PDB file of C-alpha atoms in Angstrom:
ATOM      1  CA  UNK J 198      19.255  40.227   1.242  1.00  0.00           C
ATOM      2  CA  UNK J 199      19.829  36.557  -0.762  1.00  0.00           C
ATOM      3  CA  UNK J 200      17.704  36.853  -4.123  1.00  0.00           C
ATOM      4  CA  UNK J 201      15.690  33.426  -4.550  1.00  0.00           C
ATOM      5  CA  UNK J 202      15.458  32.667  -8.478  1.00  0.00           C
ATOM      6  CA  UNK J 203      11.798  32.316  -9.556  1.00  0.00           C
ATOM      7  CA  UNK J 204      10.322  29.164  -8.894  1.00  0.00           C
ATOM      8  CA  UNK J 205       7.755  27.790 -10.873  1.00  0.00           C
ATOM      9  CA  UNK J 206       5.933  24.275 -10.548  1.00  0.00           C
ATOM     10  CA  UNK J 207       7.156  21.521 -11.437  1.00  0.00           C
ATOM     11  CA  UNK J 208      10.440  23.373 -12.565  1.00  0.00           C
ATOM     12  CA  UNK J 209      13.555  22.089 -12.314  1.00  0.00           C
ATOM     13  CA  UNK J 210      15.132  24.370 -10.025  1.00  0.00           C
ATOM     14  CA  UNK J 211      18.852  25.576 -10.908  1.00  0.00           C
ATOM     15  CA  UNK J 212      21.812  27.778 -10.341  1.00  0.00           C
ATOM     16  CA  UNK J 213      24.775  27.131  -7.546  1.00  0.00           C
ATOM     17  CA  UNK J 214      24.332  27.095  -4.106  1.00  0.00           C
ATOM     18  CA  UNK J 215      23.774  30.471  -2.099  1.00  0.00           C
ATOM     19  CA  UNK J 216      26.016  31.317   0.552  1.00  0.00           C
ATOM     20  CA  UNK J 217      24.696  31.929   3.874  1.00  0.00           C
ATOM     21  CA  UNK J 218      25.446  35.212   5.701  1.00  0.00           C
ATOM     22  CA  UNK J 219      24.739  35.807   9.060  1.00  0.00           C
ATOM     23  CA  UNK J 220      21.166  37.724  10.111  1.00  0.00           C
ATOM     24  CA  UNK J 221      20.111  37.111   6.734  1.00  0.00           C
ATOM     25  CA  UNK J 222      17.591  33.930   6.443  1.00  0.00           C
ATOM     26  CA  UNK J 223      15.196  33.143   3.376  1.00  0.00           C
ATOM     27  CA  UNK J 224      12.196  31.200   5.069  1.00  0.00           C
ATOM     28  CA  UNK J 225       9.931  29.334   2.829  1.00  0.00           C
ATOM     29  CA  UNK J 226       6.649  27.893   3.116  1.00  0.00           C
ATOM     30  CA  UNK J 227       3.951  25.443   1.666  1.00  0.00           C
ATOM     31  CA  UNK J 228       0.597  26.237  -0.256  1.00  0.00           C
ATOM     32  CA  UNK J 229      -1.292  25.414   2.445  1.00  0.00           C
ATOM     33  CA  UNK J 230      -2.792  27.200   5.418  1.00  0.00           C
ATOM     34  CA  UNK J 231      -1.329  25.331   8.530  1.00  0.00           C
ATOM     35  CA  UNK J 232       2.222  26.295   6.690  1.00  0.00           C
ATOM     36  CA  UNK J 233       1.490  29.949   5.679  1.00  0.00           C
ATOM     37  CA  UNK J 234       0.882  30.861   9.723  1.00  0.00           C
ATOM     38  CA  UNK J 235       4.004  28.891  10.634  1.00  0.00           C
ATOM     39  CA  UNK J 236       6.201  30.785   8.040  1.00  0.00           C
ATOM     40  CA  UNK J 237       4.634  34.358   9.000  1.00  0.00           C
ATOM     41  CA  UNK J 238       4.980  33.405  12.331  1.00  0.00           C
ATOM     42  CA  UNK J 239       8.454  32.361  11.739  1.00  0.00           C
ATOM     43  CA  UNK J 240       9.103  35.189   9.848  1.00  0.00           C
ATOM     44  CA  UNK J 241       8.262  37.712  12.539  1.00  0.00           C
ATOM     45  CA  UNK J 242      10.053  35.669  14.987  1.00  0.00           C
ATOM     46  CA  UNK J 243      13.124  35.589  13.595  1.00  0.00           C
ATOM     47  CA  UNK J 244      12.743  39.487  12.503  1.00  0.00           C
ATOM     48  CA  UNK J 245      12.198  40.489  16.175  1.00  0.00           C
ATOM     49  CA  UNK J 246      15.043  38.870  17.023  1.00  0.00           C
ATOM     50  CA  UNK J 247      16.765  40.704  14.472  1.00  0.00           C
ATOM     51  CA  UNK J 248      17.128  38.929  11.680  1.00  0.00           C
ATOM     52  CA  UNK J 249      17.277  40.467   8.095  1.00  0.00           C
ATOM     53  CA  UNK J 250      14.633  37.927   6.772  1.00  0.00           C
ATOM     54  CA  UNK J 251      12.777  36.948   3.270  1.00  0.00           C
ATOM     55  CA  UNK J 252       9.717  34.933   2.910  1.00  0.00           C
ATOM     56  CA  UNK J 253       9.136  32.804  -0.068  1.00  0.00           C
ATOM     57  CA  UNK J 254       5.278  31.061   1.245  1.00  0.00           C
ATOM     58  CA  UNK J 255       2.963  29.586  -1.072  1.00  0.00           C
ATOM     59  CA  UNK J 256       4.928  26.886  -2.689  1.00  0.00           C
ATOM     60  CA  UNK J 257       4.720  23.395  -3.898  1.00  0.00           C
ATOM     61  CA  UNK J 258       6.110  20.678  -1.457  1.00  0.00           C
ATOM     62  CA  UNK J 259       8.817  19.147  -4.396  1.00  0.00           C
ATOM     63  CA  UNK J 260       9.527  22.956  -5.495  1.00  0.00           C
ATOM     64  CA  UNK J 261      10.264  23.843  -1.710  1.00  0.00           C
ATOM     65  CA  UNK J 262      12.294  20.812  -0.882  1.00  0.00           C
ATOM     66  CA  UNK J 263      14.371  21.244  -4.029  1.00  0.00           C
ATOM     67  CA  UNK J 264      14.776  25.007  -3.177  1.00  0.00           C
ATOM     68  CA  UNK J 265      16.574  24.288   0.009  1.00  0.00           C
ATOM     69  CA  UNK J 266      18.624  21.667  -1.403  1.00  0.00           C
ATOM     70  CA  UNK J 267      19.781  24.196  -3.840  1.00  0.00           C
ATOM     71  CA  UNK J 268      20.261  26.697  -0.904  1.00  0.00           C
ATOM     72  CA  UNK J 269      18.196  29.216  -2.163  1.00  0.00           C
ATOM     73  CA  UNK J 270      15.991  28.291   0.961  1.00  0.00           C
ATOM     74  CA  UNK J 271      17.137  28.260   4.390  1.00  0.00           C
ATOM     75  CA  UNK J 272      14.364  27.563   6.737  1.00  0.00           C
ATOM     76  CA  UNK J 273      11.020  25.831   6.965  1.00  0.00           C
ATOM     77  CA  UNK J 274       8.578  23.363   8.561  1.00  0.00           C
ATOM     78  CA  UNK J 275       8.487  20.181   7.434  1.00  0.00           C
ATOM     79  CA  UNK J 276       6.653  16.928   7.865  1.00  0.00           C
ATOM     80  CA  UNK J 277       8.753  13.620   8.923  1.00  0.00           C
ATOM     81  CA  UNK J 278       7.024  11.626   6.758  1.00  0.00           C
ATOM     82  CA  UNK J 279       6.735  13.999   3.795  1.00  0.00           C
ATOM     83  CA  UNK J 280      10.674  13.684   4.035  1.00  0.00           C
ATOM     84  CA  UNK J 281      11.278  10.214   4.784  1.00  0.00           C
ATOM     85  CA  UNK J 282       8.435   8.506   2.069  1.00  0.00           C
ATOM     86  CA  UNK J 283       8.279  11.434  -0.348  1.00  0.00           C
ATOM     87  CA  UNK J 284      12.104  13.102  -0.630  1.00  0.00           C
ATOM     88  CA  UNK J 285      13.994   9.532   0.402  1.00  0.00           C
ATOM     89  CA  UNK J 286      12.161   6.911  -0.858  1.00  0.00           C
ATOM     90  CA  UNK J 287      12.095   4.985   2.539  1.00  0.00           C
ATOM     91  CA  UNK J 288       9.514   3.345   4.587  1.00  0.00           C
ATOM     92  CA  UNK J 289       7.582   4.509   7.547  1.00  0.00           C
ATOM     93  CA  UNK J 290       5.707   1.221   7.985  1.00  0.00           C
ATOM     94  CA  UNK J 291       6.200   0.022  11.626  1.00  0.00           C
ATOM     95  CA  UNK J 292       8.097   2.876  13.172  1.00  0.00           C
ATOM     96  CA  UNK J 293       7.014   5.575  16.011  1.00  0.00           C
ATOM     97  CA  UNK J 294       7.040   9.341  15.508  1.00  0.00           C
ATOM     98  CA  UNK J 295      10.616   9.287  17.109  1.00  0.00           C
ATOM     99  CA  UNK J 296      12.158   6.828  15.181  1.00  0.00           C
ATOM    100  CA  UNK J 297      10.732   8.477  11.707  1.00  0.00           C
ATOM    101  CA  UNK J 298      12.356  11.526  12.676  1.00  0.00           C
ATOM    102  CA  UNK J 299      15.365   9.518  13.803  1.00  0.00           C
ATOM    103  CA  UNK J 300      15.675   8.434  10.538  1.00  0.00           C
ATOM    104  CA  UNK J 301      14.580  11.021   7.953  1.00  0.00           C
ATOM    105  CA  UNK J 302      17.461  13.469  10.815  1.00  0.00           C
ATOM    106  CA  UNK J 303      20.310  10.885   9.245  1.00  0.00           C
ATOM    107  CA  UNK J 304      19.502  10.628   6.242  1.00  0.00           C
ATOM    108  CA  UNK J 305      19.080  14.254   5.226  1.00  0.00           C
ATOM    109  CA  UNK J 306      21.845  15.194   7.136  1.00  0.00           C
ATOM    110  CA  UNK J 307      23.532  13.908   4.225  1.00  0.00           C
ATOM    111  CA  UNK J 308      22.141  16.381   2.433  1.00  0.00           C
ATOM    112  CA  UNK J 309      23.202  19.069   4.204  1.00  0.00           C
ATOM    113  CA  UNK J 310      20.300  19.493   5.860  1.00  0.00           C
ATOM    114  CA  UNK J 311      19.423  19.394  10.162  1.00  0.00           C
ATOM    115  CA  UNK J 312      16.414  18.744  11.268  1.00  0.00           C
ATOM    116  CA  UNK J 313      15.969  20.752  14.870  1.00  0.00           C
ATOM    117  CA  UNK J 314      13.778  19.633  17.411  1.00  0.00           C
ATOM    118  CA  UNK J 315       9.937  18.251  16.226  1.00  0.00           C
ATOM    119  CA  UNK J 316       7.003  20.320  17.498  1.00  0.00           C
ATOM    120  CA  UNK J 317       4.333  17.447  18.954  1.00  0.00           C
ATOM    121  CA  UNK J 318       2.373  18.256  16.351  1.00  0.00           C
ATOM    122  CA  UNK J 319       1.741  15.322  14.162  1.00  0.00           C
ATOM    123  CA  UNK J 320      -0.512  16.401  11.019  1.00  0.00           C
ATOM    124  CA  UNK J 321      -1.078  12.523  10.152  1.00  0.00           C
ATOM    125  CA  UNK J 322      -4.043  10.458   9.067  1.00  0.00           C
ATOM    126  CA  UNK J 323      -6.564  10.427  11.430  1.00  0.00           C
ATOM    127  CA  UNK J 324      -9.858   8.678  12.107  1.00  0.00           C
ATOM    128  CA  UNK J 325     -12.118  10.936  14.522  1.00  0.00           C
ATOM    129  CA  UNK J 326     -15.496  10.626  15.835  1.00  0.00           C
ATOM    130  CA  UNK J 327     -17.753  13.880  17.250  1.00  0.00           C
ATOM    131  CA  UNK J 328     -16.855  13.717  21.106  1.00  0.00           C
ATOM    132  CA  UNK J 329     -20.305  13.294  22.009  1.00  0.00           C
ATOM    133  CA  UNK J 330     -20.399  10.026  20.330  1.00  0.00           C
ATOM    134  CA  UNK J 331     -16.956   8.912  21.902  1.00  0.00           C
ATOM    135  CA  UNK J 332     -18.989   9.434  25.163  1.00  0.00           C
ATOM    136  CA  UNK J 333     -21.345   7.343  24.412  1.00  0.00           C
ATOM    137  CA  UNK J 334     -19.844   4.579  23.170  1.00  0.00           C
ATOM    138  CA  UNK J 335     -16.484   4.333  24.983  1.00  0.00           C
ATOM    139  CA  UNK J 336     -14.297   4.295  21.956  1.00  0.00           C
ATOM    140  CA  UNK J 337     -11.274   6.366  22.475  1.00  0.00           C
ATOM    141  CA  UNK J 338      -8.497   3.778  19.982  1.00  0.00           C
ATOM    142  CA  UNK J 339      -8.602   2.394  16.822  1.00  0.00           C
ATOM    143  CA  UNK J 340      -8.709  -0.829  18.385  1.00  0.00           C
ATOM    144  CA  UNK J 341     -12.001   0.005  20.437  1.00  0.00           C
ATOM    145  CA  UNK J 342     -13.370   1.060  16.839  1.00  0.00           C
ATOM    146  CA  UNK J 343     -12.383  -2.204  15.276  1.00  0.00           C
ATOM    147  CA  UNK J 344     -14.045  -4.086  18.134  1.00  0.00           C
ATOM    148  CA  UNK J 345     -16.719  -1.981  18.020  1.00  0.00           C
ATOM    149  CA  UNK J 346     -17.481  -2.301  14.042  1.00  0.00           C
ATOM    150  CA  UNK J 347     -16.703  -6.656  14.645  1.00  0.00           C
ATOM    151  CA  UNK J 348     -19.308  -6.651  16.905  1.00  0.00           C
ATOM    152  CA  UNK J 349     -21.586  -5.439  14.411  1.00  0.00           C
ATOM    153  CA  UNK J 350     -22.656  -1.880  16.006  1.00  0.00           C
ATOM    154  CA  UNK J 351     -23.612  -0.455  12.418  1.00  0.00           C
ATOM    155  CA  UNK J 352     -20.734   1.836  12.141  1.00  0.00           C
ATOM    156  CA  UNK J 353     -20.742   4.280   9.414  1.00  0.00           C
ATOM    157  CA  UNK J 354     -17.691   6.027   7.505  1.00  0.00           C
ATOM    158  CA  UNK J 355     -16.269   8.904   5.532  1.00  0.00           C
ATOM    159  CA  UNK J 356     -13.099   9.265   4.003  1.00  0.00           C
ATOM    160  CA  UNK J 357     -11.677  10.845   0.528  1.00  0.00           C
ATOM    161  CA  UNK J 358     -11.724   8.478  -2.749  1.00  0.00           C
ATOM    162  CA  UNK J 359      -7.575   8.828  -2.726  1.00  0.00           C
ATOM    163  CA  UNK J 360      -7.342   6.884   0.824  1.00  0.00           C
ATOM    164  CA  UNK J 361     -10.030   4.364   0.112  1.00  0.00           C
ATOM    165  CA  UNK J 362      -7.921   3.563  -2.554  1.00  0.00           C
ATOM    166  CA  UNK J 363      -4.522   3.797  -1.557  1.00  0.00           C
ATOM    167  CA  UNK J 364      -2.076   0.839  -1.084  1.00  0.00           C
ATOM    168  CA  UNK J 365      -1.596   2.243   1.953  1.00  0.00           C
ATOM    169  CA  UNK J 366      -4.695   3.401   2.909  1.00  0.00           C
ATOM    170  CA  UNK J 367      -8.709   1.854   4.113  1.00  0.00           C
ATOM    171  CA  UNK J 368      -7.710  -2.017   3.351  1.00  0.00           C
ATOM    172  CA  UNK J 369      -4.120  -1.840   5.143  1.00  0.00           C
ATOM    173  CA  UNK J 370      -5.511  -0.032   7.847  1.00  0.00           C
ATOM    174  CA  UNK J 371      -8.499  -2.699   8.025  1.00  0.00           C
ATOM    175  CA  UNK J 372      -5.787  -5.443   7.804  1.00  0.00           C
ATOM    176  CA  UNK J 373      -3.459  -3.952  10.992  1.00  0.00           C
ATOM    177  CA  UNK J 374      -6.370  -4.056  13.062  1.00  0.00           C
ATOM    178  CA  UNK J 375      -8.178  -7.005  12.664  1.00  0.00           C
ATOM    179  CA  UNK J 376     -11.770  -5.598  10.915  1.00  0.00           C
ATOM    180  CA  UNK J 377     -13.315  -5.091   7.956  1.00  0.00           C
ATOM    181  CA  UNK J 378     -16.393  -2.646   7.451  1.00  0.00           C
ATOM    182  CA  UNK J 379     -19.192  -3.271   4.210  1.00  0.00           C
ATOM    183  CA  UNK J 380     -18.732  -1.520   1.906  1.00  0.00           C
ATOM    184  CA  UNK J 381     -21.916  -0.117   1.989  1.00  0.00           C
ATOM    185  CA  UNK J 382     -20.972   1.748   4.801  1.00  0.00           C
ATOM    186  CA  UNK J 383     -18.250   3.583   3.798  1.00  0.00           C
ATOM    187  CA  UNK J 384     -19.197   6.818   2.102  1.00  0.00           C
ATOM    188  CA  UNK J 385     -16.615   8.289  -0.323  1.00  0.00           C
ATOM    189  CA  UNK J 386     -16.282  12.293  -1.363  1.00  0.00           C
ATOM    190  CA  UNK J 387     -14.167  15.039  -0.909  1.00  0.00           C
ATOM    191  CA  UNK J 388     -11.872  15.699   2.101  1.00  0.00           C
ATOM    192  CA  UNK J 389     -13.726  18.583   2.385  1.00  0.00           C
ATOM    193  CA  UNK J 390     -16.781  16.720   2.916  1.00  0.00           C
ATOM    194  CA  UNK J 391     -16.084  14.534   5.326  1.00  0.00           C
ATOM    195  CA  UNK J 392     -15.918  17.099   8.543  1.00  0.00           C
ATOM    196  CA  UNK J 393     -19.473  18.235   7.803  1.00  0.00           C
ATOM    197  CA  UNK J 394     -20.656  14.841   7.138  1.00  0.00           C
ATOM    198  CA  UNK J 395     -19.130  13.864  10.485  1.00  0.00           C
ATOM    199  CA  UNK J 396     -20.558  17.286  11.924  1.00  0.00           C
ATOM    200  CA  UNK J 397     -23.912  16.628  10.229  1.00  0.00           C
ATOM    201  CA  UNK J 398     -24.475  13.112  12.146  1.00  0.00           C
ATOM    202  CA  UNK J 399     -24.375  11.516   8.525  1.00  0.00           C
ATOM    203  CA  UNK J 400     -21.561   8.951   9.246  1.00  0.00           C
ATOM    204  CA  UNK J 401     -20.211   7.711  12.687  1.00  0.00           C
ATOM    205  CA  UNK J 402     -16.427   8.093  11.813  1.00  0.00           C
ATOM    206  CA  UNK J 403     -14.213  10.348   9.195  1.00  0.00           C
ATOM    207  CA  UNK J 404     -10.757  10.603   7.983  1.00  0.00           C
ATOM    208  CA  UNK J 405      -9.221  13.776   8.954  1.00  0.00           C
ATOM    209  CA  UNK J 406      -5.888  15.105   9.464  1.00  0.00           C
ATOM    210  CA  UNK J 407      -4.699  15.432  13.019  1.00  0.00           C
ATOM    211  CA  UNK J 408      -4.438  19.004  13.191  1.00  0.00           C
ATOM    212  CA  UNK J 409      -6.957  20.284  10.525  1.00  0.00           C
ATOM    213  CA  UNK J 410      -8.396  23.636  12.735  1.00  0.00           C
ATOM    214  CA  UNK J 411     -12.653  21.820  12.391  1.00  0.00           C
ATOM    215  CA  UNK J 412     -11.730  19.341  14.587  1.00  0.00           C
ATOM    216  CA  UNK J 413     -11.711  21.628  17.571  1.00  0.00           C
ATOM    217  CA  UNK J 414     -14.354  23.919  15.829  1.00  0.00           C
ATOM    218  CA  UNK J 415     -16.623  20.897  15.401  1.00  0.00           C
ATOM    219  CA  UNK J 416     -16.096  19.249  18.474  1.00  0.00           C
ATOM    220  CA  UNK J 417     -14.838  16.431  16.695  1.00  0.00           C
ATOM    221  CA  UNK J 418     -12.266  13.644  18.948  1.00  0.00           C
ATOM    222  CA  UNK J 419      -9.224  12.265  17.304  1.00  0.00           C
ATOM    223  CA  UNK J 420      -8.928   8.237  17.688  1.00  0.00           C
ATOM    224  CA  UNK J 421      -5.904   7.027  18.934  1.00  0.00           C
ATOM    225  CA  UNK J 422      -4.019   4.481  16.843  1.00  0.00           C
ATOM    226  CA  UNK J 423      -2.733   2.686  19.201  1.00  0.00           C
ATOM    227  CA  UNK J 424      -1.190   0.598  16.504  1.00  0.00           C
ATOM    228  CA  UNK J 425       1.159   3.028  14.831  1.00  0.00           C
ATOM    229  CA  UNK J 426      -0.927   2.427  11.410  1.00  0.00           C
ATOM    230  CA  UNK J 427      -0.528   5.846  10.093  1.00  0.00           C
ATOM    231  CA  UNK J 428       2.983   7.332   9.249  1.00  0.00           C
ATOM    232  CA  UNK J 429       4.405  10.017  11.686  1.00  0.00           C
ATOM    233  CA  UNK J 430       4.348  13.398  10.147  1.00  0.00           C
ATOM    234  CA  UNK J 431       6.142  15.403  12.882  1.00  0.00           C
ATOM    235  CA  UNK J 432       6.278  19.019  12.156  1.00  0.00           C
ATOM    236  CA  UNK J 433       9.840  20.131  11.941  1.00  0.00           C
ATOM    237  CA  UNK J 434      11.851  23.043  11.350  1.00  0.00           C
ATOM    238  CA  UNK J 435      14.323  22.059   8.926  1.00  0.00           C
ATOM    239  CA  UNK J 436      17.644  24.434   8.223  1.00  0.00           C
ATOM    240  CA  UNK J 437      20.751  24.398   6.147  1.00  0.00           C
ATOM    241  CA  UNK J 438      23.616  23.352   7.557  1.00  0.00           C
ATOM    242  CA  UNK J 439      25.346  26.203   6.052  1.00  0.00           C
ATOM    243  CA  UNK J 440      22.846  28.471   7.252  1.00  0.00           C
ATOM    244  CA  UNK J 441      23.752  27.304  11.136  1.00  0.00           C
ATOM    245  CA  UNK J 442      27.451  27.696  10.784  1.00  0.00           C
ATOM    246  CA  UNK J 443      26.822  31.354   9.963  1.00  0.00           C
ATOM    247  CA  UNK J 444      23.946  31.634  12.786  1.00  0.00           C
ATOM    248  CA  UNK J 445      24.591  29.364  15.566  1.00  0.00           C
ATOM    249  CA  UNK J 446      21.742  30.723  17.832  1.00  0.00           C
ATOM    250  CA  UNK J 447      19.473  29.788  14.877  1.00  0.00           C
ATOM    251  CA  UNK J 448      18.876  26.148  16.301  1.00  0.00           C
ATOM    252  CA  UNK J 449      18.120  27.213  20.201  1.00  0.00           C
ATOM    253  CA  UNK J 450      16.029  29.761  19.198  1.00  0.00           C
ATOM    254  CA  UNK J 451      14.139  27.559  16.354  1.00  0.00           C
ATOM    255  CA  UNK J 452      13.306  24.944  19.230  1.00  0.00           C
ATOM    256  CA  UNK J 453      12.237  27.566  21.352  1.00  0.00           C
ATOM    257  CA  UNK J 454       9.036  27.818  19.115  1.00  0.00           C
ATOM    258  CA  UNK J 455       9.162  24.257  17.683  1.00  0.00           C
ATOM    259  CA  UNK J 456       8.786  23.692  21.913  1.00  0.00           C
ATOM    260  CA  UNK J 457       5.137  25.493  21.905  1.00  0.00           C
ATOM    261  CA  UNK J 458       3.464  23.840  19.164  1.00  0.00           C
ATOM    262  CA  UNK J 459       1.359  20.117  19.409  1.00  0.00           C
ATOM    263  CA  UNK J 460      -2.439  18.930  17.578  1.00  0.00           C
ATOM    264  CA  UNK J 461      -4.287  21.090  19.614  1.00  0.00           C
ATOM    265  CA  UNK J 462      -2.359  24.435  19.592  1.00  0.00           C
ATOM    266  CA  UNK J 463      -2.062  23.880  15.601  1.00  0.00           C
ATOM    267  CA  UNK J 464      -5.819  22.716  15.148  1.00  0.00           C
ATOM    268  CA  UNK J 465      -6.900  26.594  17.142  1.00  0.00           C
ATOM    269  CA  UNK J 466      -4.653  28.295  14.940  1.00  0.00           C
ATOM    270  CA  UNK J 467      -5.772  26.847  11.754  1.00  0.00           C
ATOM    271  CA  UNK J 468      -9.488  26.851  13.199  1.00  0.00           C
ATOM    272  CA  UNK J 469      -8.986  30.575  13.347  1.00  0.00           C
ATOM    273  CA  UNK J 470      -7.792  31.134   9.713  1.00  0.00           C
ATOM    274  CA  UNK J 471     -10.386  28.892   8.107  1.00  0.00           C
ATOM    275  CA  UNK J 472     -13.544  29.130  10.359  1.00  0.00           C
ATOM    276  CA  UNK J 473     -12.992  32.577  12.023  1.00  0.00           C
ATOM    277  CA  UNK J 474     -10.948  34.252   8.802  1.00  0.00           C
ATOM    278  CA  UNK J 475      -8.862  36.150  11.232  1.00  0.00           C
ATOM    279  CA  UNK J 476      -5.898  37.181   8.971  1.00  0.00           C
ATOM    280  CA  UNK J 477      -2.706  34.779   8.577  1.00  0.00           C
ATOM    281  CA  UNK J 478      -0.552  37.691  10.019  1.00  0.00           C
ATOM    282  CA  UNK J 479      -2.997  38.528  12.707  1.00  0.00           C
ATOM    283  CA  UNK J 480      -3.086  34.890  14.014  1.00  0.00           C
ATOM    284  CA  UNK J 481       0.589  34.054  13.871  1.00  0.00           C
ATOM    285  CA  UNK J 482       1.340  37.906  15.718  1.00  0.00           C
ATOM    286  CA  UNK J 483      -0.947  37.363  18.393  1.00  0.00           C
ATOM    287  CA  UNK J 484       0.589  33.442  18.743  1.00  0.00           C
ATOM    288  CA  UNK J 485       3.844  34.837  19.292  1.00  0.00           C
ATOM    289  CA  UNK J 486       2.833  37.959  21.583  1.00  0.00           C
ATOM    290  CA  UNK J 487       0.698  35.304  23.957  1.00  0.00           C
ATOM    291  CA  UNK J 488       4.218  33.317  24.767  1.00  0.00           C
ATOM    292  CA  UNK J 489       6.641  36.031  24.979  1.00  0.00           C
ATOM    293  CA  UNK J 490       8.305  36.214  21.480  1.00  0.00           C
ATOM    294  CA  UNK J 491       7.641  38.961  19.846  1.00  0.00           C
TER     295      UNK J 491
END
């Protein structure tokens, strides 16, 4: 099995370029709990299928990119926008989910990495309202909530400090669509926050992200932005080029899974981690036994 070279923070990650032998894949992983299930479950995957595989979870975004640049990584999920704004330096303002990934598929490719296919999951900015509220009002798009807040129907809203702030964030957004809320009704606090202040009836709308697992838990109904305001963040599986040459049924069987995934499949499997604490193992097993892979 490949030996990955401690990585630590903020490190600068070194040493040549690890080559790939067939049945034996290093899959990595972010920090975060929609990542950890999707490398255990990719790491159980790819074991039943026979794979001779190592799982380095838990890292920093930078750290884990830079790791499978270096090769010392050969699989993981990634986010199209992550890549394109964060890793590339590039744009997203303006384009769909399918030309992001278009885009951030070239340019990496340089790199020698290949994106595979994108899951239609999309963990992006969101605005959502609770679904009872949606019901009652009729507003399903960002442009029915615009409307709706320039015809003065007292609209209230929650959202972190960071996107209230950002360049790219609250004003922008207000901008694309034509609106502009008082301040005074616009509550700022913690991400965290925000889905029980929405859940509590405290505020009328909240920022979220699109497959956070308390949207389903809380009943809560993603806007649409009909606009294409908020960057696409497909999730991806991203490999090494080298590591495909040496397994070419890597890619089919990586899209196989990448094939089952979208908001609400991710938002019940997160929901079950954070709000039911079934195990990380337990959730991505039983995922993978309910379709047949495993």
């Amino acid at each position: 099995m490949k030996t990955l070279m401690p990585l630590l923070t903020g490190a600068v990650l070194a040493g040549s370029l690890a080559t790939a032998q067939a049945n034996e894949i290093v899959v990595g992983g972010k920090n975060f709990t929609e990542q950890q299930i999707l490398s255990s479950m990719t790491t159980q995957y790819l074991e039943g299928l026979g794979y001779d595989v190592e799982k380095r979870a838990g890292l920093g975004s930078a750290v884990l990119r830079q790791a499978q640049e270096n090769g010392q990584i050969d699989l993981y999920w990634e986010y199209t926008g992550t890549s394109l704004i964060n890793y590339n330096d590039e744009s997203a303002e303006g384009l769909t989910v399918d030309e992001t990934y278009q885009k951030v598929k070239e340019l990496d490719a340089e790199k020698g990495l290949v994106w595979l296919e994108p899951s239609d999951a999309n963990n992006t900015y969101a605005l959502a309202m609770r679904k009872e509220s949606v019901e009652e009002t009729g507003i399903t798009t960002l442009s029915d909530l615009a409307q709706a807040v320039n015809d003065e129907q007292g609209l209230t809203f929650a959202m972190n400090a960071e996107f209230y702030a950002r360049e790219d964030g609250w004003r922008p957004l207000q901008q694309a669509y034509e609106f502009r809320a008082g301040r005074g009704d616009v509550k700022r606090m913690d991400s965290s926050l925000v889905y029980q202040a929405l859940r509590d009836e405290q505020v009328d709308v909240g920022l979220v992200f699109a497959t956070d697992g308390r949207i389903p838990a809380f009943d809560f109904q993603v806007l649409e932005d009909d606009q294409n305001f908020f960057p696409a963040y497909a999730l991806t599986p991203v490999v090494r080029q080298a590591t495909l040459d040496a397994n070419p049924e890597l890619a089919e069987q990586m899209n196989t899974l990448s094939g089952l995934l979208d908001n609400d499949t991710m938002s019940t499997l997160n929901a079950q981690v954070d709000v039911d604490k079934t195990s990380i193992e337990r959730v991505a097993e039983n995922f993978l036994e309910e379709n047949d892979l495993l």
